[in-house]
mmCIF file of C-alpha atoms (C1' of nucleotides) in Angstrom:
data_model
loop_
_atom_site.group_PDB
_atom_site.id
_atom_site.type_symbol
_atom_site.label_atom_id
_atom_site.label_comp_id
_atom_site.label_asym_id
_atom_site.label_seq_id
_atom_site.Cartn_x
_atom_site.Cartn_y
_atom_site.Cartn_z
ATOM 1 C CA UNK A 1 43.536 145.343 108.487
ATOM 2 C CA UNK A 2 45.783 143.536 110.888
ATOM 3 C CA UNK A 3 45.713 143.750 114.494
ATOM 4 C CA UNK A 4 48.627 146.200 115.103
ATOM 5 C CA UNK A 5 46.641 148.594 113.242
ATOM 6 C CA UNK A 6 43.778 147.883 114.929
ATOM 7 C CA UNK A 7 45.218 148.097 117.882
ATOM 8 C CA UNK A 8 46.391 151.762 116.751
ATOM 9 C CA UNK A 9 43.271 152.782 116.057
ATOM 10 C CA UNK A 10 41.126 151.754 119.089
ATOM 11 C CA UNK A 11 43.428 151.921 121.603
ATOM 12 C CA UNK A 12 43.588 148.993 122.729
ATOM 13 C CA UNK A 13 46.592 146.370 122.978
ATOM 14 C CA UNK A 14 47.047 143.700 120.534
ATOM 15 C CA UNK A 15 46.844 140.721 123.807
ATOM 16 C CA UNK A 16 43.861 142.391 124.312
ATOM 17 C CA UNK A 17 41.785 142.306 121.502
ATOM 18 C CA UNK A 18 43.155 138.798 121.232
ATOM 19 C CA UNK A 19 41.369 137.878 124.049
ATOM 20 C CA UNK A 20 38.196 139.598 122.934
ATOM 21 C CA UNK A 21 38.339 137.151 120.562
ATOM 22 C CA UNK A 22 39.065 134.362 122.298
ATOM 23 C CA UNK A 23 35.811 135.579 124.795
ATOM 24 C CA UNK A 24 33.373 135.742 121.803
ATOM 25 C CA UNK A 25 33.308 139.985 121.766
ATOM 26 C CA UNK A 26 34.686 140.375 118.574
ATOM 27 C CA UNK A 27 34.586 137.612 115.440
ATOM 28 C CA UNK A 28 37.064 139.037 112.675
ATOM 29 C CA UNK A 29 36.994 136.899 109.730
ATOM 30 C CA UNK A 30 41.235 135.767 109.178
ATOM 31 C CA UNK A 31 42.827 135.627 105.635
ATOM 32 C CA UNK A 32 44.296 132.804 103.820
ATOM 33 C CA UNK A 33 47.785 133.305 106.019
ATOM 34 C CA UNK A 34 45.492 133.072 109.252
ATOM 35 C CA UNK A 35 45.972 136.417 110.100
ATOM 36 C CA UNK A 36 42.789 138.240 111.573
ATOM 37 C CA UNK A 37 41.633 140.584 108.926
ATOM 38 C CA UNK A 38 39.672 143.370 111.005
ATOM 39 C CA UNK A 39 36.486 145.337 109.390
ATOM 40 C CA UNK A 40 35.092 147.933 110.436
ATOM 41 C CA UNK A 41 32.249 146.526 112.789
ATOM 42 C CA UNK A 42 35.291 145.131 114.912
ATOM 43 C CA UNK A 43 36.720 148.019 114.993
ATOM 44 C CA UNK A 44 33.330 149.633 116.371
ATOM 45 C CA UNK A 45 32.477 146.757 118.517
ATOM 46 C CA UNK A 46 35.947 147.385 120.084
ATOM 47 C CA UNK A 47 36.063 150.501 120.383
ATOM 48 C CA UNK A 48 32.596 150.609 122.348
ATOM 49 C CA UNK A 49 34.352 147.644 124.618
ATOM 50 C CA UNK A 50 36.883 149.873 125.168
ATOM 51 C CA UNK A 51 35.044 153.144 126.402
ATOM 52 C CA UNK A 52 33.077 150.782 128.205
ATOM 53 C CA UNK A 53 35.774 149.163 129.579
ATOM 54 C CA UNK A 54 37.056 152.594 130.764
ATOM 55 C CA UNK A 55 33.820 153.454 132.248
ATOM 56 C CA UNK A 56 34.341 150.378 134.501
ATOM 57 C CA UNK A 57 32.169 147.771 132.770
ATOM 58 C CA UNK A 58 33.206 144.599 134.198
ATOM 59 C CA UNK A 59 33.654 142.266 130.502
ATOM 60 C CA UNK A 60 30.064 140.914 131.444
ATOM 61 C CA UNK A 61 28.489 143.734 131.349
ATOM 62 C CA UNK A 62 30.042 145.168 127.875
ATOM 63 C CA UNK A 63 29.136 141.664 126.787
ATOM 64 C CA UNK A 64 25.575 142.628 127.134
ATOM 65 C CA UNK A 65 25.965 146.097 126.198
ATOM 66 C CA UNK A 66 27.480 145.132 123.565
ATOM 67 C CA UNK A 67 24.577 142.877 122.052
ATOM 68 C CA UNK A 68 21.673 145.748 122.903
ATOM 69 C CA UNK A 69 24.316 148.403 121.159
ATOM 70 C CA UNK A 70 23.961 145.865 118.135
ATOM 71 C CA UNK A 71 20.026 144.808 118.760
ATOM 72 C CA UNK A 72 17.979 147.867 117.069
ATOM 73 C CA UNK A 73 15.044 146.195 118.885
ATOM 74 C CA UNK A 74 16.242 146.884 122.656
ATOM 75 C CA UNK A 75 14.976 148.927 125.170
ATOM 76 C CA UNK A 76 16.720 151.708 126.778
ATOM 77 C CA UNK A 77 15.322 150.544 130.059
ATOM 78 C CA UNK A 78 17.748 147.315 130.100
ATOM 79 C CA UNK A 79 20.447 149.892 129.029
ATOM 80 C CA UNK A 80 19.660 152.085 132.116
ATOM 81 C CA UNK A 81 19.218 149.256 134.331
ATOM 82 C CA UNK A 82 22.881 147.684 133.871
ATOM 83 C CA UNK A 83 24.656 151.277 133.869
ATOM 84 C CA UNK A 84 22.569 151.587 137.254
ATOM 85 C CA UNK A 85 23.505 148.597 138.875
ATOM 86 C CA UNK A 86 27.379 149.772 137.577
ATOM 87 C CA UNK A 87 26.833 153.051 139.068
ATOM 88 C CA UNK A 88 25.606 151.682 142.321
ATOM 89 C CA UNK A 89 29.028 149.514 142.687
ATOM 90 C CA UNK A 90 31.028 152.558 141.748
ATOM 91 C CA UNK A 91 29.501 154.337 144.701
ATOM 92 C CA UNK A 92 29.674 151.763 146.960
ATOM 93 C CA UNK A 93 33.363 151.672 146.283
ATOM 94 C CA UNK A 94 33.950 155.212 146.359
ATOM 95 C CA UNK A 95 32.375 154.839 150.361
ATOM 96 C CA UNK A 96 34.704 152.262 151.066
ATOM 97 C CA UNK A 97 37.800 154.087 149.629
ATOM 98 C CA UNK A 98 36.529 157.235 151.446
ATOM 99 C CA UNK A 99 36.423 155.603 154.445
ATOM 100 C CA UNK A 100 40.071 153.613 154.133
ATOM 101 C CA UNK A 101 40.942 157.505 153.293
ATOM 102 C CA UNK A 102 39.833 159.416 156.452
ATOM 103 C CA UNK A 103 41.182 156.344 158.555
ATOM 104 C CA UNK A 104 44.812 156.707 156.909
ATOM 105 C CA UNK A 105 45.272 160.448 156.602
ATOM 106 C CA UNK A 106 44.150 160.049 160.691
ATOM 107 C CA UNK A 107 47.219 158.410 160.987
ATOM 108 C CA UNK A 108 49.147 159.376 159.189
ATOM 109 C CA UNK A 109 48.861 162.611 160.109
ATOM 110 C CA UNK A 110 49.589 161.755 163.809
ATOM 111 C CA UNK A 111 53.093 159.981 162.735
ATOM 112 C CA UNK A 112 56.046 162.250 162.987
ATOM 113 C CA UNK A 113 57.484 160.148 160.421
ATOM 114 C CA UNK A 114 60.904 160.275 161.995
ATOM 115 C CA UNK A 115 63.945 157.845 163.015
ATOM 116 C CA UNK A 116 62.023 156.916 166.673
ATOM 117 C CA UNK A 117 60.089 153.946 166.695
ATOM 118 C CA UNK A 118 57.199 155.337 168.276
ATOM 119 C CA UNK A 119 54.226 154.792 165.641
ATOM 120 C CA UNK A 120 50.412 155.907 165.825
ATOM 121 C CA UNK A 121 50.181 153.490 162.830
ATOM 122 C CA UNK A 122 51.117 151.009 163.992
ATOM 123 C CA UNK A 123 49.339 151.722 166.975
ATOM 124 C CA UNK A 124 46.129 151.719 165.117
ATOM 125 C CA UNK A 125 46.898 148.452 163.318
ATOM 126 C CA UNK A 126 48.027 146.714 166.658
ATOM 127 C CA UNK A 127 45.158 144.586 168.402
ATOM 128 C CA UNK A 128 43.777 146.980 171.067
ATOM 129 C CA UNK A 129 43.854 144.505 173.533
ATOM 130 C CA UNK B 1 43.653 126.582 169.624
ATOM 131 C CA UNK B 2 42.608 125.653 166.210
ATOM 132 C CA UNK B 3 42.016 127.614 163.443
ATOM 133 C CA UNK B 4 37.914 127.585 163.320
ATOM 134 C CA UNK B 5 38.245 129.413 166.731
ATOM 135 C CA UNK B 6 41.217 131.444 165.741
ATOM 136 C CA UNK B 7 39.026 132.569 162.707
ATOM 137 C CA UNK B 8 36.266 133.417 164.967
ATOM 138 C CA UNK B 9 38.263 135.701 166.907
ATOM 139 C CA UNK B 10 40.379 137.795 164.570
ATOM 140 C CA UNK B 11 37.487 137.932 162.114
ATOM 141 C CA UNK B 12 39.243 136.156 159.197
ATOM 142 C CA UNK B 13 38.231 133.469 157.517
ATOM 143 C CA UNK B 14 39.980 129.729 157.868
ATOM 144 C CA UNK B 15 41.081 129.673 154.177
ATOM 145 C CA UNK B 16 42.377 132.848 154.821
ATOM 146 C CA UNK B 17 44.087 132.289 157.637
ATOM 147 C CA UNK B 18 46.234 129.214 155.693
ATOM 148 C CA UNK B 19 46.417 131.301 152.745
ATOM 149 C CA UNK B 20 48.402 133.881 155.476
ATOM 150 C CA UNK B 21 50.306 130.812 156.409
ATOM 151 C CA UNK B 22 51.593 129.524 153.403
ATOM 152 C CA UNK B 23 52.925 132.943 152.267
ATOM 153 C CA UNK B 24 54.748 133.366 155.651
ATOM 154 C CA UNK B 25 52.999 136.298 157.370
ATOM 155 C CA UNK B 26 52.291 133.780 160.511
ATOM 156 C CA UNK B 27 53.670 130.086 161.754
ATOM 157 C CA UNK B 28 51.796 128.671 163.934
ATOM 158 C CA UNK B 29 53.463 125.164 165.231
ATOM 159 C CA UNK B 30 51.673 122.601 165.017
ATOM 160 C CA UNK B 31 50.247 119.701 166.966
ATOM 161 C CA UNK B 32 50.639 116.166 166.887
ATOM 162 C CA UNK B 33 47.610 115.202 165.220
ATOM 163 C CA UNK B 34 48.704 118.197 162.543
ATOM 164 C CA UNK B 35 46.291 120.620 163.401
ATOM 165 C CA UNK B 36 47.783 124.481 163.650
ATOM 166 C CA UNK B 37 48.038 125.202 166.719
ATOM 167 C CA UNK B 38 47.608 129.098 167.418
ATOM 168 C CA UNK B 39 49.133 131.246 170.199
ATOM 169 C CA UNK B 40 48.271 134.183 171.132
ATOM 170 C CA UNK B 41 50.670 135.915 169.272
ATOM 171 C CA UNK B 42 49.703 134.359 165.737
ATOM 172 C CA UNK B 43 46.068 135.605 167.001
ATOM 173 C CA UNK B 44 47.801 139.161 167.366
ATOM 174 C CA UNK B 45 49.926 139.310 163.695
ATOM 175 C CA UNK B 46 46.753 137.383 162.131
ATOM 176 C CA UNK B 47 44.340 140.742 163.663
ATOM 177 C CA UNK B 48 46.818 143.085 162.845
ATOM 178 C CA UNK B 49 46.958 142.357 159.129
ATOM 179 C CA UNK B 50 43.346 142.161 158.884
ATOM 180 C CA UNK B 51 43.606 145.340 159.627
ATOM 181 C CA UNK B 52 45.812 146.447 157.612
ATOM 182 C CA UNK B 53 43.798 144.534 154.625
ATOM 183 C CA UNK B 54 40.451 146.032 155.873
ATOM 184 C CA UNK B 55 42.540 149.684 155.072
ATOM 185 C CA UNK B 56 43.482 148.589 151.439
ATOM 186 C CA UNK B 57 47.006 147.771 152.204
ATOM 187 C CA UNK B 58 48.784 145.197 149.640
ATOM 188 C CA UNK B 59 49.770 141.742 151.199
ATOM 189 C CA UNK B 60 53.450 142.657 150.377
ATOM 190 C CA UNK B 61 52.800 146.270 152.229
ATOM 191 C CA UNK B 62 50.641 144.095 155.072
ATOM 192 C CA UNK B 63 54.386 142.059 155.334
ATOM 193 C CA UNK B 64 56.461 144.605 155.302
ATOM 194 C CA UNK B 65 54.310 146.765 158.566
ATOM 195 C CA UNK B 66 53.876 143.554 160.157
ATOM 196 C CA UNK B 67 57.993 143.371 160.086
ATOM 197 C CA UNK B 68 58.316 147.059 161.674
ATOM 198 C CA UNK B 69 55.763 146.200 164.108
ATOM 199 C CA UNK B 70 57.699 142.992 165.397
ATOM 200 C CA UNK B 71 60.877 145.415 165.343
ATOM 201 C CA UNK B 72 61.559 147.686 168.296
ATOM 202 C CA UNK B 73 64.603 149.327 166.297
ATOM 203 C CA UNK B 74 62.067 150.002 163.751
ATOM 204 C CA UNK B 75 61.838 154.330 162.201
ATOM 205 C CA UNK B 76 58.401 155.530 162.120
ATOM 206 C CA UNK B 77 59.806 157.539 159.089
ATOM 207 C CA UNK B 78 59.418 153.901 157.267
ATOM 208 C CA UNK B 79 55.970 153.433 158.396
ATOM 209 C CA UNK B 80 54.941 156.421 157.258
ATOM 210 C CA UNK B 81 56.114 156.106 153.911
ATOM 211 C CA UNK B 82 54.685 153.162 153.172
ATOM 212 C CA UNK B 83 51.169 154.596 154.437
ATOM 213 C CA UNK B 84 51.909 157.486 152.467
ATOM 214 C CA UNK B 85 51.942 155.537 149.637
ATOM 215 C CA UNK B 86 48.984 153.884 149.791
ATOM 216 C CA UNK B 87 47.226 156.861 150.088
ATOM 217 C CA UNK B 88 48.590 158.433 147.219
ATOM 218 C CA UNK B 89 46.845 154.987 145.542
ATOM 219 C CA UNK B 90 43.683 155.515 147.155
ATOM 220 C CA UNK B 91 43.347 158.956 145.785
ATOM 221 C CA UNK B 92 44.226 157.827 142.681
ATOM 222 C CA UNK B 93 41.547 155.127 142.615
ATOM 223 C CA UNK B 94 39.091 157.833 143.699
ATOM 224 C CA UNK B 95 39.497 160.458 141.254
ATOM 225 C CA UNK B 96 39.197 157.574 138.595
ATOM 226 C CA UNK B 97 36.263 156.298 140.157
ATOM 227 C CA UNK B 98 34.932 159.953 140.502
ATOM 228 C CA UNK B 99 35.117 160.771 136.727
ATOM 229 C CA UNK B 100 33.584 157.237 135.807
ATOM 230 C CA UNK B 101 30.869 158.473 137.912
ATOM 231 C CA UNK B 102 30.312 161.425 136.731
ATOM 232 C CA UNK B 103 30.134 160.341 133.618
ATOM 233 C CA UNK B 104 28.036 157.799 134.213
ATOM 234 C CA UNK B 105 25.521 159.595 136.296
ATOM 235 C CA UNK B 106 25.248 162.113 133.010
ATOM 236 C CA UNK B 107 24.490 159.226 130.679
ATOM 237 C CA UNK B 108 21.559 157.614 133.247
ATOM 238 C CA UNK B 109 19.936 160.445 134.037
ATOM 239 C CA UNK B 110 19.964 161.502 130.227
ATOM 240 C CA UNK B 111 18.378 157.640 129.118
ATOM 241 C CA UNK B 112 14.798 157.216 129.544
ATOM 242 C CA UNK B 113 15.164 153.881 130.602
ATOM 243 C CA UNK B 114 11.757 153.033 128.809
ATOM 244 C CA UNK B 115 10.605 150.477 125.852
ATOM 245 C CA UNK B 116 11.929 152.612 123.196
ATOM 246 C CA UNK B 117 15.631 151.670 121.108
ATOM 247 C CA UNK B 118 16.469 155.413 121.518
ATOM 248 C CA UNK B 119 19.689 155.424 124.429
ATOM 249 C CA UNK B 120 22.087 158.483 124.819
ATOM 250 C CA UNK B 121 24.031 155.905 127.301
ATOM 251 C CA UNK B 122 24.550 153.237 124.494
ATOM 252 C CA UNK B 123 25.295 156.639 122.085
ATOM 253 C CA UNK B 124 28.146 157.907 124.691
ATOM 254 C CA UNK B 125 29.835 154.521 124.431
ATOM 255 C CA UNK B 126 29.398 154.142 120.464
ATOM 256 C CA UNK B 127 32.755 155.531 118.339
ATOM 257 C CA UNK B 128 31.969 159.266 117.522
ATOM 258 C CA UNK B 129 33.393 158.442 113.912
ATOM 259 C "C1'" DT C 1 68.501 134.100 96.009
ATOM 260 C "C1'" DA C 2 69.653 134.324 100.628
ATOM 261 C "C1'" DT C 3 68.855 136.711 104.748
ATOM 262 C "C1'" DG C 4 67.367 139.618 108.118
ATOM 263 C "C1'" DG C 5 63.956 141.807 110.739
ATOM 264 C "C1'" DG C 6 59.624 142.675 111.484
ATOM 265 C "C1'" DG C 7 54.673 141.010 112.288
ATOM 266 C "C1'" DC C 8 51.604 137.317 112.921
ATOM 267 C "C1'" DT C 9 49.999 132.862 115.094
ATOM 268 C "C1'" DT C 10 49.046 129.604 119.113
ATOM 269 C "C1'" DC C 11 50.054 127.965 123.653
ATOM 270 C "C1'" DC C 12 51.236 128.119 128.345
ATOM 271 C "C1'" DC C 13 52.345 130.390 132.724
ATOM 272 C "C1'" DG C 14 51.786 134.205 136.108
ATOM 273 C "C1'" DT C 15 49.251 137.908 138.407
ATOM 274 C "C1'" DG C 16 46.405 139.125 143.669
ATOM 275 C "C1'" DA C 17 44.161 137.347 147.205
ATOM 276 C "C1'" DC C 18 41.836 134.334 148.040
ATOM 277 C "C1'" DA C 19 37.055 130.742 147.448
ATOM 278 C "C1'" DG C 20 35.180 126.199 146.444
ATOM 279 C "C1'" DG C 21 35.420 121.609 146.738
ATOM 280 C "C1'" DA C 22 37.343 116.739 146.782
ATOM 281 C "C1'" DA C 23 39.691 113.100 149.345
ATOM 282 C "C1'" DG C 24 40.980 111.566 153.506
ATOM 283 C "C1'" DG C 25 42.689 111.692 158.619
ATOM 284 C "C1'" DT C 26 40.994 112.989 163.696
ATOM 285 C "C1'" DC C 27 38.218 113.643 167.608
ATOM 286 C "C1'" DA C 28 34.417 113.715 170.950
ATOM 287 C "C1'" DA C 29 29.700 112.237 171.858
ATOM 288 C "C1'" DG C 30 26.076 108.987 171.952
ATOM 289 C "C1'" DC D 1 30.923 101.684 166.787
ATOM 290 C "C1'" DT D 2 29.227 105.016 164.267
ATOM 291 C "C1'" DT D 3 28.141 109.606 163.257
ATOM 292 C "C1'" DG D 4 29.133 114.143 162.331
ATOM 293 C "C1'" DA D 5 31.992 117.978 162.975
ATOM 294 C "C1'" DC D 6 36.464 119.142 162.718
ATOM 295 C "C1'" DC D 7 41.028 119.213 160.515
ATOM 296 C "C1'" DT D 8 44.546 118.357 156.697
ATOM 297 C "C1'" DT D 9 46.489 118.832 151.779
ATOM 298 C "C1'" DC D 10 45.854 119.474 146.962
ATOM 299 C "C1'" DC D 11 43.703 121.112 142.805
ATOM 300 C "C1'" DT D 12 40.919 124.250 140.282
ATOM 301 C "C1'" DG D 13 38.714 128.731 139.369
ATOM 302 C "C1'" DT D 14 38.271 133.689 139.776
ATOM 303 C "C1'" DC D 15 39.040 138.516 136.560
ATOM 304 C "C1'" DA D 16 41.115 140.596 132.763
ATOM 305 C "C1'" DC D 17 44.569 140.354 130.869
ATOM 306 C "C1'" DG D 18 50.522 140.504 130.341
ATOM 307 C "C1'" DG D 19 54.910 138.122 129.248
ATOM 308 C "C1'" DG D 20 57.303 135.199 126.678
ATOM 309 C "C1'" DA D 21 58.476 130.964 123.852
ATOM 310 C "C1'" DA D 22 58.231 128.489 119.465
ATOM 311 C "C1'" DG D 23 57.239 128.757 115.007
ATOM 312 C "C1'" DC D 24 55.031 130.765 110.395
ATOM 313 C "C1'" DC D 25 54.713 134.734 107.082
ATOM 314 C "C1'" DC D 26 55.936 138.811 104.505
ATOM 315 C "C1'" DC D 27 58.786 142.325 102.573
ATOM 316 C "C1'" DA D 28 63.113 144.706 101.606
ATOM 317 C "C1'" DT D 29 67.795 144.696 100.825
ATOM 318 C "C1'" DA D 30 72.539 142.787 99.502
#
DNA sequence: TATGGGGCTTCCCGTGACAGGAAGGTCAAG
DNA sequence: CTTGACCTTCCTGTCACGGGAAGCCCCATA
């Protein structure tokens, strides 16, 4: 199979999976033209790159995933422990947004948003003294 | 004043601070010897897009308020928009980051995380098919 | 058989917002 | 006079790709 069709089925761009290649998460064997000729284990190892992917995963990550997914001798506990250490970033991020959030909709609730220049957002960006 | 003390005092740091200067958000004059030579109102645009940075704005957003807050003539309607905008992002980012978690909090709390192969998280990111 | 239009390849540059580090000039203190 | 802390520019790397150029390859149609 060639990589638009691959690309089809898993969702992913072509540029993509290129570079999955080019990384070392994906090895399809190429033809006698040089095109890559996918099987189906690249087409599962990319598809689980891509849910990871979606799930936030930096490429790390679904590097390592990726080789316990394929290892029938892991242990969940390494499993856990990355999608932990994920989840813990994800909520640290989520308190930072929140905060940037409560901040903005502050402000932006005091602007009247109209033709004067008069601005509490600016205001609240300006060096207080 | 030069620009170890002016990144002491609006929090940034130095390689920042010439980063800022190369794209044109400040221009401080400089010495003979040189050195950048800060005033006090380099020290003010320099704090006031740290701000704005420390609230998510883009550097081309963190431009464009630092341009309405140098202009007297300026609408708050323009302001606003542009804050309005970037909190339309920030919700964005959170409801993504919101189902990631969600998703991922299912999968960790469903893996035992112990010495066994057995791993619904690595089975939520395998291809159904 | 020529040709035209896809699809495939590699290679290189650009992204955003800096961080790290090398090579070298400058300044104040001892 | 030397040392060490500054400062300067310039180059490279980050992360995960996207865009596009130059050049094969394959198939269908005239």
């Amino acid at each position: 199979m060639n990589i638009s069709e691959a690309a089809r089925r898993v969702g992913l761009p072509a540029k993509t999976i290129r570079y999955y290649e080019e990384i070392g998460l994906v090895t399809p064997p190429r033809d006698k033209n040089g095109y890559r000729a996918f099987r189906s284990r690249d087409l599962h190892a990319l598809t689980f790159v891509a849910r990871a992917r979606s799930l936030g995963f930096t490429i790390g990550e679904c590097r390592a995933l990726l080789q316990l997914y394929q290892d029938p001798t892991r242990a969940s506990a390494d499993v856990k422990e990355i999608a932990r250490r994920h989840l813990g970033r994800i909520d640290a991020k989520l308190g930072e947004l929140a905060a940037m959030r409560a901040t903005l909709t502050e402000l932006v609730a005091a602007c009247a948003g109209d033709q004067r220049p008069d601005c509490p957002i600016l205001k609240g960006l300006a060096p207080t003294a």
